[in-house]
mmCIF file of C-alpha atoms and ligand atoms in Angstrom:
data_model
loop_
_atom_site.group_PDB
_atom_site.id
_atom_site.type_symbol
_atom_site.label_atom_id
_atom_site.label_comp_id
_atom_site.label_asym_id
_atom_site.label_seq_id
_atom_site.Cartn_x
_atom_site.Cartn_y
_atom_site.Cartn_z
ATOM 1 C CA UNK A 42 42.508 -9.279 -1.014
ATOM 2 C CA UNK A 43 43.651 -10.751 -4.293
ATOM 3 C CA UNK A 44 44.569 -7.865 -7.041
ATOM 4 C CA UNK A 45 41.205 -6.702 -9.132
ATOM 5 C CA UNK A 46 39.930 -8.184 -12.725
ATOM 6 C CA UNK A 47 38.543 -5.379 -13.916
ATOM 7 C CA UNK A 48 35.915 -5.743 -16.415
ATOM 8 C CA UNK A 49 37.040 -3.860 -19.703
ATOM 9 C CA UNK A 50 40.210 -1.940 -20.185
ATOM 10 C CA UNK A 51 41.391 -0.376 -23.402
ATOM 11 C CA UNK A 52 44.603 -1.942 -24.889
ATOM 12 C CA UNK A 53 46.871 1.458 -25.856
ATOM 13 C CA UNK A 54 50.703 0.588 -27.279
ATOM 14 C CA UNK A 55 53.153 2.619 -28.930
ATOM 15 C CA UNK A 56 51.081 3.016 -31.888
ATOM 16 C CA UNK A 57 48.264 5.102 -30.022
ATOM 17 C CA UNK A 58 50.814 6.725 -27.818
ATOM 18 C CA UNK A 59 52.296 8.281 -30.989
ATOM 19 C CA UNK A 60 49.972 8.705 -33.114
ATOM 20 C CA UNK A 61 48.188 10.925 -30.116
ATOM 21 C CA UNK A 62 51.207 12.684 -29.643
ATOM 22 C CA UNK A 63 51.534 13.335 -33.312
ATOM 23 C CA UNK A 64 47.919 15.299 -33.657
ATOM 24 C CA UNK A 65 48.089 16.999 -30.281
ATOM 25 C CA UNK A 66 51.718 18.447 -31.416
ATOM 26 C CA UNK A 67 50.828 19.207 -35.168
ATOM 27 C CA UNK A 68 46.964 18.861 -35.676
ATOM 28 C CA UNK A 69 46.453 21.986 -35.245
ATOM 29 C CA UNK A 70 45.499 24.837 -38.109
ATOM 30 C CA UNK A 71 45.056 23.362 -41.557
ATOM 31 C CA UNK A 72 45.873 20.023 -40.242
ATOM 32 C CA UNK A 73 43.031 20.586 -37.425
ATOM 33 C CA UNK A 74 40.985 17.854 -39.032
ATOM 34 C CA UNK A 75 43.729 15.316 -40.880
ATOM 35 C CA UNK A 76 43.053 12.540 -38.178
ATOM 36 C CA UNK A 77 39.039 13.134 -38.499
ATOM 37 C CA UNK A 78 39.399 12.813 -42.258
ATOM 38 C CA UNK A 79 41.512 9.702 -42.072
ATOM 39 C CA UNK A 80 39.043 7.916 -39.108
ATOM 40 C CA UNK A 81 36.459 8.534 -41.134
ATOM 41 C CA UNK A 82 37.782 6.673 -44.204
ATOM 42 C CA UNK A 83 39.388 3.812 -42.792
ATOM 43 C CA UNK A 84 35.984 3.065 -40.679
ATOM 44 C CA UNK A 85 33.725 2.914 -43.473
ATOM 45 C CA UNK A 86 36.024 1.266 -45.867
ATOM 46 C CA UNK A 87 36.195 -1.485 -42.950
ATOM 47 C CA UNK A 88 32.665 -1.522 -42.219
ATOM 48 C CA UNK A 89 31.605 -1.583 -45.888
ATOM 49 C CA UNK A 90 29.630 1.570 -46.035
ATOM 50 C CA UNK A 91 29.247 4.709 -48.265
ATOM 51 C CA UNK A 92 29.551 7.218 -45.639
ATOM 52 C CA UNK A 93 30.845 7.738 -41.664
ATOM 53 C CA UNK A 94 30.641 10.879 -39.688
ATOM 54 C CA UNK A 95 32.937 10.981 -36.751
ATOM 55 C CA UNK A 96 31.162 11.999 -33.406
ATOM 56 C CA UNK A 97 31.729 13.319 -29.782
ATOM 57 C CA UNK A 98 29.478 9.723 -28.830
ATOM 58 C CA UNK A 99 27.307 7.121 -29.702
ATOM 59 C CA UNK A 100 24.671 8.734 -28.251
ATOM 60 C CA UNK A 101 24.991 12.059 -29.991
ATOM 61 C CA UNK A 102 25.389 9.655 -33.676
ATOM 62 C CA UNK A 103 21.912 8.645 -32.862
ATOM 63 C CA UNK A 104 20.370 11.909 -31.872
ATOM 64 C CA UNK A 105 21.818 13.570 -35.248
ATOM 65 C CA UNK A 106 20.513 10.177 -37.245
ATOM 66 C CA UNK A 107 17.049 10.091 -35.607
ATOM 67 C CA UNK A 108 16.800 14.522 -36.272
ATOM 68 C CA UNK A 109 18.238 14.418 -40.214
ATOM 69 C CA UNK A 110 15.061 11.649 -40.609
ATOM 70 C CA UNK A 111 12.596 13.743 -38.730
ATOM 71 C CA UNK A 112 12.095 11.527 -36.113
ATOM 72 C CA UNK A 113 9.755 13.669 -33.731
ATOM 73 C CA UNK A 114 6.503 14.350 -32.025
ATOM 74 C CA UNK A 115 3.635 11.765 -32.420
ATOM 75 C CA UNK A 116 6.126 9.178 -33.891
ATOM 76 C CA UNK A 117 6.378 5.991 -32.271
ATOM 77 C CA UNK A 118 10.252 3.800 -32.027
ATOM 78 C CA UNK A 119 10.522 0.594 -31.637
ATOM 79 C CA UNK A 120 13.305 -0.955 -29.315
ATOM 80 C CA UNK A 121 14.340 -4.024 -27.315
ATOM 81 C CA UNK A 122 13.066 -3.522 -23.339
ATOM 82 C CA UNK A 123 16.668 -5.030 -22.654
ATOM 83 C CA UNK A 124 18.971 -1.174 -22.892
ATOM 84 C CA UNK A 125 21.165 0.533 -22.014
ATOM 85 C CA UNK A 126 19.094 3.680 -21.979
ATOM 86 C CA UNK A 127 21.462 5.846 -24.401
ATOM 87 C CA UNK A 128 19.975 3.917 -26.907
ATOM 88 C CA UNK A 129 16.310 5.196 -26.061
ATOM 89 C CA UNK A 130 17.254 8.511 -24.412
ATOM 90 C CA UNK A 131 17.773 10.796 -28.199
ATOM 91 C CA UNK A 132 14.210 9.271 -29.224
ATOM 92 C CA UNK A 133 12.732 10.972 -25.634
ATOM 93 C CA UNK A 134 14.845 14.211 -26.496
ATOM 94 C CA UNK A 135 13.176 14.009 -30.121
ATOM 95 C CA UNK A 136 9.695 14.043 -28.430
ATOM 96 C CA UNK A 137 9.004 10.789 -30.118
ATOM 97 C CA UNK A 138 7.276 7.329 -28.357
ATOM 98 C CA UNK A 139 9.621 4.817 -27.376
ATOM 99 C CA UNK A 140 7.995 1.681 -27.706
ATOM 100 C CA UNK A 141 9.650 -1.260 -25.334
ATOM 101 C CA UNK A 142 9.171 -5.225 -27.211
ATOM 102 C CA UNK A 143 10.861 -8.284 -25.511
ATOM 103 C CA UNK A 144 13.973 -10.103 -26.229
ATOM 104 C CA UNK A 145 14.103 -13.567 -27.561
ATOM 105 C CA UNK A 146 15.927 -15.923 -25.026
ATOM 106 C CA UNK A 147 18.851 -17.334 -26.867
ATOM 107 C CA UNK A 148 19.765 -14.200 -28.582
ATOM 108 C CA UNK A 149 19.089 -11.416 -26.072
ATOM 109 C CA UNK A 150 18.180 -9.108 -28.854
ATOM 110 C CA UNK A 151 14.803 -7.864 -30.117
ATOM 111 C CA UNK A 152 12.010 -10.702 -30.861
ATOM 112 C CA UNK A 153 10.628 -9.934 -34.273
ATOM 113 C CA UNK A 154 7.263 -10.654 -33.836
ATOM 114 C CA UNK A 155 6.751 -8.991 -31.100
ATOM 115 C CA UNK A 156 7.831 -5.936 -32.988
ATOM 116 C CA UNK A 157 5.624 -6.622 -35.110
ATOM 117 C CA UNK A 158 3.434 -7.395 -32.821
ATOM 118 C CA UNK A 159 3.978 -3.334 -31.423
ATOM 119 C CA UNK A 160 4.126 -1.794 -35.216
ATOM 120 C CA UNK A 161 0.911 0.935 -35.595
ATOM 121 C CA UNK A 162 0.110 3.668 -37.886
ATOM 122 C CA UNK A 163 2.418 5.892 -35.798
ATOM 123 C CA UNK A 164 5.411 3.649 -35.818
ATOM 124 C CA UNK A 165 8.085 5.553 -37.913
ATOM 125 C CA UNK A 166 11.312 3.326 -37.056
ATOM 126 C CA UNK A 167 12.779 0.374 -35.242
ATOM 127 C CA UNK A 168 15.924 0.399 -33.632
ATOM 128 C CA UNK A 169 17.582 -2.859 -33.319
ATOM 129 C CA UNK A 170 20.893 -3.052 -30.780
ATOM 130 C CA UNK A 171 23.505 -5.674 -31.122
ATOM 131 C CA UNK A 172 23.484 -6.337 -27.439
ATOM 132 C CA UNK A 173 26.785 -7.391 -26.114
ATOM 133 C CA UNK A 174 28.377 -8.528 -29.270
ATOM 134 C CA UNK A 175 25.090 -10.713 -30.249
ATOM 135 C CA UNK A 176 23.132 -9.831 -33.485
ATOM 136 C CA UNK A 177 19.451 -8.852 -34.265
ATOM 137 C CA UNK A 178 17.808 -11.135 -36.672
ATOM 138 C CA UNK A 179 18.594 -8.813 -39.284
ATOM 139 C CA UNK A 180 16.468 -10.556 -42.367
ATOM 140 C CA UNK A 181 12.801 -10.533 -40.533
ATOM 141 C CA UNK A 182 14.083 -7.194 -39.175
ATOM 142 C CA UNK A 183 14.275 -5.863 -42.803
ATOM 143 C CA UNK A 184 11.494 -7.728 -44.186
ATOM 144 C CA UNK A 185 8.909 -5.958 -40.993
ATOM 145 C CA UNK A 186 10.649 -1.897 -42.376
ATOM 146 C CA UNK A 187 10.047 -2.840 -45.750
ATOM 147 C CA UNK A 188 6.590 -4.083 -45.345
ATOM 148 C CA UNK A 189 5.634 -1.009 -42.976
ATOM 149 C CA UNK A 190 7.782 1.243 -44.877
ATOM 150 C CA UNK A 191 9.869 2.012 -41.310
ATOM 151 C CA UNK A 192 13.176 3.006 -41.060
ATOM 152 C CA UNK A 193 15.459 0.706 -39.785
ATOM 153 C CA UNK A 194 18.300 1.546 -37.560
ATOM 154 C CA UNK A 195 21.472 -0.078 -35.862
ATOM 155 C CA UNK A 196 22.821 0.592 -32.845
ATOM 156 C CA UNK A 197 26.300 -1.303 -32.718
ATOM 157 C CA UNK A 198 27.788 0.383 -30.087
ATOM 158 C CA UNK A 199 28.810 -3.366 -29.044
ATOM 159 C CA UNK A 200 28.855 -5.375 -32.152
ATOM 160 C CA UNK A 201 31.987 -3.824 -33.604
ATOM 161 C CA UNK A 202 33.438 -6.315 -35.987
ATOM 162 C CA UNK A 203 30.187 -8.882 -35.879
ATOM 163 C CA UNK A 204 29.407 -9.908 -39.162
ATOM 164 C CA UNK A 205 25.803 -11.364 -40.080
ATOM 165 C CA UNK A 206 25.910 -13.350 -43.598
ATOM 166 C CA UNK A 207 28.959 -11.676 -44.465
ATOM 167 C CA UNK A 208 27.824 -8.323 -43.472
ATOM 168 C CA UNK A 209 29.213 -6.131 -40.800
ATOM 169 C CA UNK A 210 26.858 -5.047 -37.686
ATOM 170 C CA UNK A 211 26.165 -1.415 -38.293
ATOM 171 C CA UNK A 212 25.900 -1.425 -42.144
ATOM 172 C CA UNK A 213 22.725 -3.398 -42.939
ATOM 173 C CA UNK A 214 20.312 -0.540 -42.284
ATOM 174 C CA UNK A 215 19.425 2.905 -43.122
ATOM 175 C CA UNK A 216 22.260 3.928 -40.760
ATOM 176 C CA UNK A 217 24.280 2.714 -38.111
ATOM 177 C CA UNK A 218 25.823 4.426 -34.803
ATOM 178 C CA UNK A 219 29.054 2.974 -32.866
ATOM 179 C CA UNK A 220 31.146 3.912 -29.525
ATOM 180 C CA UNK A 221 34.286 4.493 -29.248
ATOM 181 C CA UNK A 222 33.681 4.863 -25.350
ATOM 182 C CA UNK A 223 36.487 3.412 -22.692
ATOM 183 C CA UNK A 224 34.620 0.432 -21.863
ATOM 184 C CA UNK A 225 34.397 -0.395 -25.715
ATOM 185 C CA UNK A 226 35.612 -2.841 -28.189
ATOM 186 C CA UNK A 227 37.735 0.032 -29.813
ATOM 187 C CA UNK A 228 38.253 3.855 -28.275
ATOM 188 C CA UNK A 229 38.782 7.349 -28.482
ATOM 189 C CA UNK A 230 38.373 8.146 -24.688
ATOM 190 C CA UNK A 231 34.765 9.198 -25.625
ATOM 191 C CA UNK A 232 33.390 9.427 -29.183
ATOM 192 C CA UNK A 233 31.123 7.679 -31.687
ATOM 193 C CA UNK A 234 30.769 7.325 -35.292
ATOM 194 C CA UNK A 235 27.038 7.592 -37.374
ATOM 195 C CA UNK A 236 27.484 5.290 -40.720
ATOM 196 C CA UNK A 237 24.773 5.076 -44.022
ATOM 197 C CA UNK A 238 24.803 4.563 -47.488
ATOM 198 C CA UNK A 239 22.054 7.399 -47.762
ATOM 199 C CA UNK A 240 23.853 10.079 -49.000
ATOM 200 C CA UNK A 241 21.031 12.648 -47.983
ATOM 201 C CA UNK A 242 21.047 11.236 -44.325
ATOM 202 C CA UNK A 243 25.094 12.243 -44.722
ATOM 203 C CA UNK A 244 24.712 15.511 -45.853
ATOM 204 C CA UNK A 245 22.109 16.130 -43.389
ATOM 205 C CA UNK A 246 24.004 14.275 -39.972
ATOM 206 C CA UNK A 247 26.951 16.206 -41.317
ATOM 207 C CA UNK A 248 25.265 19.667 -41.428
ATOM 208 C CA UNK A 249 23.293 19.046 -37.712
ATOM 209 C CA UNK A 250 26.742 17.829 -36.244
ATOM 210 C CA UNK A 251 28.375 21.148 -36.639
ATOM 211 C CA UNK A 252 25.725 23.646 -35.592
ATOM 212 C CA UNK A 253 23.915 23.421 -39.157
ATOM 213 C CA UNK A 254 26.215 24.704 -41.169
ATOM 214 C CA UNK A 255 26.038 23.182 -44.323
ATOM 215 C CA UNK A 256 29.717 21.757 -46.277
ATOM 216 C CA UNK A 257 30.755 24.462 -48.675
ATOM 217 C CA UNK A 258 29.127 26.959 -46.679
ATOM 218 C CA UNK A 259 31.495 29.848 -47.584
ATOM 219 C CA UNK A 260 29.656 32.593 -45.264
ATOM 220 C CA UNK A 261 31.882 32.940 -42.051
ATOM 221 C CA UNK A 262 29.577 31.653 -39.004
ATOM 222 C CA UNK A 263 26.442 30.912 -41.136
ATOM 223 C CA UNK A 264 24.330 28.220 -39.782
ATOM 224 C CA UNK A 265 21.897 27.452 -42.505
ATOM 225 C CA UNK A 266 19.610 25.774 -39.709
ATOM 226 C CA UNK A 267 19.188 24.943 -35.966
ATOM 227 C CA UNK A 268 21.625 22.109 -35.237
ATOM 228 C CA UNK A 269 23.740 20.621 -32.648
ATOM 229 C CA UNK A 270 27.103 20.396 -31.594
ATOM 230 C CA UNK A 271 28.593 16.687 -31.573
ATOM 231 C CA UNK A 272 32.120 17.002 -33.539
ATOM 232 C CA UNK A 273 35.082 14.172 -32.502
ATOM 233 C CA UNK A 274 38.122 15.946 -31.661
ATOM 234 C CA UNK A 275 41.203 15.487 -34.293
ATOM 235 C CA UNK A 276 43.345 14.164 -30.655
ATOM 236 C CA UNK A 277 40.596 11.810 -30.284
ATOM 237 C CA UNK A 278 40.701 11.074 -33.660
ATOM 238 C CA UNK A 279 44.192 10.016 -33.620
ATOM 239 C CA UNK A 280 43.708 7.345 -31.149
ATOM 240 C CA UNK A 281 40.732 6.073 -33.089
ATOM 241 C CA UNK A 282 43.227 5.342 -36.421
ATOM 242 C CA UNK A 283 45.499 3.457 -34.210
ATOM 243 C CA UNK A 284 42.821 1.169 -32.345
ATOM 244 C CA UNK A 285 41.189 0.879 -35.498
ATOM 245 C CA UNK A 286 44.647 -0.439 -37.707
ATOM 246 C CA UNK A 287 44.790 -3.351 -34.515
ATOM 247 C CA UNK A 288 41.303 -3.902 -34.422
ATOM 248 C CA UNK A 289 41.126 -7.472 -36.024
ATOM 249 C CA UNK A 290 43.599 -8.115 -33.201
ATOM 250 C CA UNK A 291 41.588 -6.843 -30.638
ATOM 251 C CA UNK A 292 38.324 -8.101 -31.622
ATOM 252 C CA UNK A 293 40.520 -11.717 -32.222
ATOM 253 C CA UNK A 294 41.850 -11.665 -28.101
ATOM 254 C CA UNK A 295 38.178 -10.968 -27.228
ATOM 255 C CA UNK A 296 36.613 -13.824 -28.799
ATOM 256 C CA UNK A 297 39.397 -15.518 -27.713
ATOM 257 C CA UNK A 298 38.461 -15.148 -23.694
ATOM 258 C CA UNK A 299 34.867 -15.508 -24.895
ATOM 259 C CA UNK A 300 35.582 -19.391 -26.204
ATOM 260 C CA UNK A 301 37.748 -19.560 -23.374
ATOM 261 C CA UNK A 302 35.046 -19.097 -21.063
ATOM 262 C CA UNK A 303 32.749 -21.006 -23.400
ATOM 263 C CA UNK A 304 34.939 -23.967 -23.585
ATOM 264 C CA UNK A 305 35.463 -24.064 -19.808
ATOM 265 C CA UNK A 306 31.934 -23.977 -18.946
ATOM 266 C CA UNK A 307 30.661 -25.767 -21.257
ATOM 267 C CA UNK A 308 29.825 -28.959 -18.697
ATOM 268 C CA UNK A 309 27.102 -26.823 -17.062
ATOM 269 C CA UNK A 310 23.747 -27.437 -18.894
ATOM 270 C CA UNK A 311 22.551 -24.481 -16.467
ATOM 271 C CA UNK A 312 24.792 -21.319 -17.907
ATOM 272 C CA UNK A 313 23.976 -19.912 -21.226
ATOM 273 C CA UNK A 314 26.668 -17.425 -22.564
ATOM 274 C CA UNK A 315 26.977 -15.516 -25.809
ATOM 275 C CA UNK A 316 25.973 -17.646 -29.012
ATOM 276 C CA UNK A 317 27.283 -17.089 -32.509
ATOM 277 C CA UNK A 318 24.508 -18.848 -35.002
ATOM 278 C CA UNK A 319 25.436 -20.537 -38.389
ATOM 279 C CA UNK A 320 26.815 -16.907 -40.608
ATOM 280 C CA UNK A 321 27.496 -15.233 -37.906
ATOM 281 C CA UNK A 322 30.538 -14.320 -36.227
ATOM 282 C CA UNK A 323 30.294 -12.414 -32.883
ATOM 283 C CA UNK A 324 32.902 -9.839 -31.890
ATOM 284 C CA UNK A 325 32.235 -10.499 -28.634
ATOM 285 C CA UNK A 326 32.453 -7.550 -27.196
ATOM 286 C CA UNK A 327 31.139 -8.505 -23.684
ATOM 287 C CA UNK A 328 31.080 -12.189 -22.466
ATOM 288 C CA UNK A 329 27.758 -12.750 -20.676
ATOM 289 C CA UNK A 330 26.367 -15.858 -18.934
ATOM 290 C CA UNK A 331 22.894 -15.894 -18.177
ATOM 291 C CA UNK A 332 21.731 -19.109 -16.262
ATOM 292 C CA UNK A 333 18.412 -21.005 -16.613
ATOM 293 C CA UNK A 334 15.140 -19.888 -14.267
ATOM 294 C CA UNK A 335 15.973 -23.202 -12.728
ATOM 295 C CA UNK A 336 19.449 -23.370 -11.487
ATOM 296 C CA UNK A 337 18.706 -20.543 -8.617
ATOM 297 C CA UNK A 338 21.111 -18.497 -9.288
ATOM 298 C CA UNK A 339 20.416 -14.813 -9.135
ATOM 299 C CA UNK A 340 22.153 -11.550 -10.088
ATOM 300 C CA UNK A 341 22.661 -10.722 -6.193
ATOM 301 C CA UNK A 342 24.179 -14.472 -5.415
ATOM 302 C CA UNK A 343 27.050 -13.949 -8.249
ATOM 303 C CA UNK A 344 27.331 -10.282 -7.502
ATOM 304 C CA UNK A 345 28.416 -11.091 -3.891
ATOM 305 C CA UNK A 346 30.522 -13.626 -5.119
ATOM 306 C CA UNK A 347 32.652 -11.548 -7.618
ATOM 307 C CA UNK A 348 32.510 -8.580 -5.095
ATOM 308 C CA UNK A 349 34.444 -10.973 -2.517
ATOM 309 C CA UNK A 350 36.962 -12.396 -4.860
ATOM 310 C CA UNK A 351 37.469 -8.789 -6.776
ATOM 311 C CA UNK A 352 36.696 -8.710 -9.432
ATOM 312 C CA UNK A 353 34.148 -6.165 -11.746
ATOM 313 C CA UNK A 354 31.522 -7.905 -12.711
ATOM 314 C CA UNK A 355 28.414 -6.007 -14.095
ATOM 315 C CA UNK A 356 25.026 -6.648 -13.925
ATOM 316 C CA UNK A 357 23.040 -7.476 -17.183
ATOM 317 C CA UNK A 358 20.679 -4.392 -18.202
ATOM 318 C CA UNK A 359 17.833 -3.858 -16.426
ATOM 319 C CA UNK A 360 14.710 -3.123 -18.489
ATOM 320 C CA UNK A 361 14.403 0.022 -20.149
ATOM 321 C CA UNK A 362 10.344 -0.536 -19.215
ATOM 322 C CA UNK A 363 11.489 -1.231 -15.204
ATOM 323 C CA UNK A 364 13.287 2.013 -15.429
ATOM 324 C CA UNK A 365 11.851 5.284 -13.420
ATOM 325 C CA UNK A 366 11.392 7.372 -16.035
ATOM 326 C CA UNK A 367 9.668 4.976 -17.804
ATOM 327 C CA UNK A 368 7.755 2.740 -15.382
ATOM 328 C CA UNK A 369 6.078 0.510 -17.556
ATOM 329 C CA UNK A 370 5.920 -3.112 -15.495
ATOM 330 C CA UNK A 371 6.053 -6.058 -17.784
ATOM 331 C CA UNK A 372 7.259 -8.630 -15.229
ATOM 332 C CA UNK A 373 6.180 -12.080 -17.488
ATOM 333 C CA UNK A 374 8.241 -10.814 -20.469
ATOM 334 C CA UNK A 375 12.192 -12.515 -20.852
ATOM 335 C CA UNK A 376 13.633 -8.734 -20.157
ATOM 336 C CA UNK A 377 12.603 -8.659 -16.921
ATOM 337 C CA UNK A 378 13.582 -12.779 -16.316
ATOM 338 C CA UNK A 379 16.486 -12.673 -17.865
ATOM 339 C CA UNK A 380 18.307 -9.980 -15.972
ATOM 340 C CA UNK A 381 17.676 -11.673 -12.411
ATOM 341 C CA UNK A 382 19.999 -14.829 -13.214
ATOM 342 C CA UNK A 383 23.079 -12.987 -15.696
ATOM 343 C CA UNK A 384 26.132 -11.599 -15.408
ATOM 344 C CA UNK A 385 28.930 -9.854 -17.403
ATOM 345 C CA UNK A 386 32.481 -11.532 -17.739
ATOM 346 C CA UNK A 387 35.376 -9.488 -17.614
ATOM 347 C CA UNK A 388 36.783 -9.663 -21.184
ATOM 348 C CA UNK A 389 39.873 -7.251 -22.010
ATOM 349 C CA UNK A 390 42.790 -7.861 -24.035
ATOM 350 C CA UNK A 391 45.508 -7.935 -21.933
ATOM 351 C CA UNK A 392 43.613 -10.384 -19.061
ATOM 352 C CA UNK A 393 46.188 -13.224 -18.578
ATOM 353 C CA UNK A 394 44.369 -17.057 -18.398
ATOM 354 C CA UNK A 395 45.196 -16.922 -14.993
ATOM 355 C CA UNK A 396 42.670 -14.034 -14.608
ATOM 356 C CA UNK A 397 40.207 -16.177 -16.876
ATOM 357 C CA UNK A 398 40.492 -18.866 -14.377
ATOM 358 C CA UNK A 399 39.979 -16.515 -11.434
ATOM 359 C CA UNK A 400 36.465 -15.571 -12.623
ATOM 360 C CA UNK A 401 35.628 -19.034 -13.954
ATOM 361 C CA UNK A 402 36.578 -20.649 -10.155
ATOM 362 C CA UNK A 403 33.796 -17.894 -8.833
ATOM 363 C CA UNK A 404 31.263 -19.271 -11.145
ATOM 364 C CA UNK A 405 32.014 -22.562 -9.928
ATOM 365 C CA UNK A 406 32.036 -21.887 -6.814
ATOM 366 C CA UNK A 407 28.701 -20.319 -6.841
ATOM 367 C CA UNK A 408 27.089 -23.388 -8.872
ATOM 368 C CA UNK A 409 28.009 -25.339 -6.159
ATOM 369 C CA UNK A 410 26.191 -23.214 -3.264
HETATM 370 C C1 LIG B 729 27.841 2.335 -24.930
HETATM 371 C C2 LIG B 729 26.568 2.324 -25.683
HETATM 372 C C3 LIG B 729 25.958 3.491 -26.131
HETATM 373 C C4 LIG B 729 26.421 4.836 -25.695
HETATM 374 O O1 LIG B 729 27.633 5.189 -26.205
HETATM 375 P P1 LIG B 729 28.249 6.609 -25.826
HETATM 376 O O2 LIG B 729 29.413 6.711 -26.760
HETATM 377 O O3 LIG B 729 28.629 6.534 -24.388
HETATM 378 O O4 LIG B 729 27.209 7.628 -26.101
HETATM 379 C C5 LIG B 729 24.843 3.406 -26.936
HETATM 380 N N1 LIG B 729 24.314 2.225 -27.272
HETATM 381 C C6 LIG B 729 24.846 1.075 -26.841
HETATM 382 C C7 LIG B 729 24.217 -0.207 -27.280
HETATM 383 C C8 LIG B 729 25.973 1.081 -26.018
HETATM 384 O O5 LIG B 729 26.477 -0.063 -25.570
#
């Protein structure tokens, strides 16, 4: 059996070993949250932003973000059918709607006129998720909230570092959430980070993430309301400064083995894989090829074909709608095509071009039948 690609891997040197080492042998006592502090400011001075509130995951950033702007009950959310369903699952816990819209083809991301296509009097926010690197049409995005007065949200768990128009995924909307989990662009083991320019939303994601106790609070254990409990640790914290100080030299080796794969490919009319339109740049978080309806190749034919040669390749998301808990069959719409005939390249940064060429031999192998 040849040795096994996997399919992401963090990149950890010296830097995160002792930096790590540093908080888990000092951070402690008055220094208990000197790594949270600094993650905090380093991340939004990167992404542009006013505020960022380290958190125990991307999930939990959108849970507080979706609570501190009353997101509940009777209020509908819009967001792509194509999910992971951590994106979906804090508007459930909420009690609000989910409301699934299709993808457009070349962008994988949510179609805007289908959302507005979805909008009704209930509608009270749109979620719009970077998928694998890609970016949302940001500008119709923000033109359909400001018409319907909706909040607009960004999930960039995997658009670290993509930049639409100069701006950086995550801080073009009312807030934005990130991961920091193992499988993503940058780390922390687990963790997230919520980002705005709103200072209310801050005060108010800051206050739910720590049980509702409000900053300044000076009463010992005083929660001034009913909140939750989604705090980053100052040890994970530590490794997020370090990734984050490399992180133009992580997100450069990634698009790197994207164009690599792009560039070697690139002959086969049939295979689609990650685009980056005119003022964009994508971080390329995952490398994905999706092939046309017409080639005949399906999820199961490459699946077997990467399982046999080794390597971890994942299957494209299947449709939040397809899902159990949600059950809501829309087999004509591109989510539910488009996951059939795609894969996910392995991508992480220390994947020699030997590996590269391991995975692109199995896609040519498979083209060929
Ligand atoms: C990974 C991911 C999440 C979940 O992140 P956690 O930190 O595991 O909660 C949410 N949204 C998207 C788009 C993701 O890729």
């Amino acid at each position: 059996m040849n040795n096994p690609i996997a399919y992401t891997k963090p990149s950890i040197t010296e830097l995160e070993i002792r930096y790590v080492t540093e908080a888990v042998t000092n951070g402690w006592g008055a220094s208990c949250y000197e790594y949270i502090e600094r993650l905090e400011h380093q991340f939004s001075s990167y992404l542009g932003v006013n505020y960022a509130v380290a958190t125990s995951s991307c999930t939990g950033a959108l849970h507080l973000g979706l609570a501190a702007a009353g997101i509940g009950p009777g209020d509908e959310v819009i967001i792509a059918d194509s999910n992971w369903i951590a994106s979906v699952a804090p508007v459930v816990h909420l009690g609000a709607t989910p409301v699934f819209v299709d993808i457009l083809e070349d962008s994988w991301c949510l179609d805007p006129s289908a959302v507005e296509g979805a909008i009704t009097a209930n509608t009270k926010a749109i979620i719009a998720v970077h998928l694998y690197g890609n970016l949302c049409q940001m500008s119709e995005l923000k033109l359909l909230a400001d018409k319907y007065n909706l909040l607009l949200i960004e999930d960039a768990a995997e658009a670290l570092g993509s930049e639409y128009h100069g701006k950086k995924a995550g801080s073009m909307s009312d807030f934005g959430v990130f991961s920091f989990h193992g499988t993503k662009t940058m780390t922390t083991g687990e963790g997230g980070m919520f980002v705005t320019n709103n200072s209310q939303l801050y005060e108010k994601v800051l206050t739910l993430s720590n049980h509702g106790r409000k900053r300044g609070q000076q009463k010992q254990f005083w929660p001034d309301e009913l909140g939750f409990k989604y705090k980053m640790s100052n040890i994970q914290a530590a490794l997020g400064c370090a990734q984050l100080e490399r992180i133009n030299e992580i997100i450069k080796r990634k698009r790197d083995i994207l164009h690599q794969y792009k560039k070697t490919l690139a002959h086969y009319s049939e295979i689609t894989l990650n685009p980056e339109p005119t003022g964009t740049v994508n971080s390329a978080w995952m490398p994905t090829a999706v092939f046309s309806a017409e080639s005949g190749i399906t999820r199961e034919k490459l699946q077997q074909a990467f399982t046999a040669e080794n390597i971890d390749a994942r299957v494209f998301f299947w449709p939040l709608s397809h899902l159990p808990m949600f059950a809501q069959p829309n087999e004509s719409s591109v989510s539910w095509s488009i996951c059939n005939r795609a894969i996910n390249l392995p991508s992480y940064f220390d994947m020699t071009e030997a590996d590269i060429q391991r995975v692109v031999s199995v896609i040519e192998r498979t083209m060929l039948g």
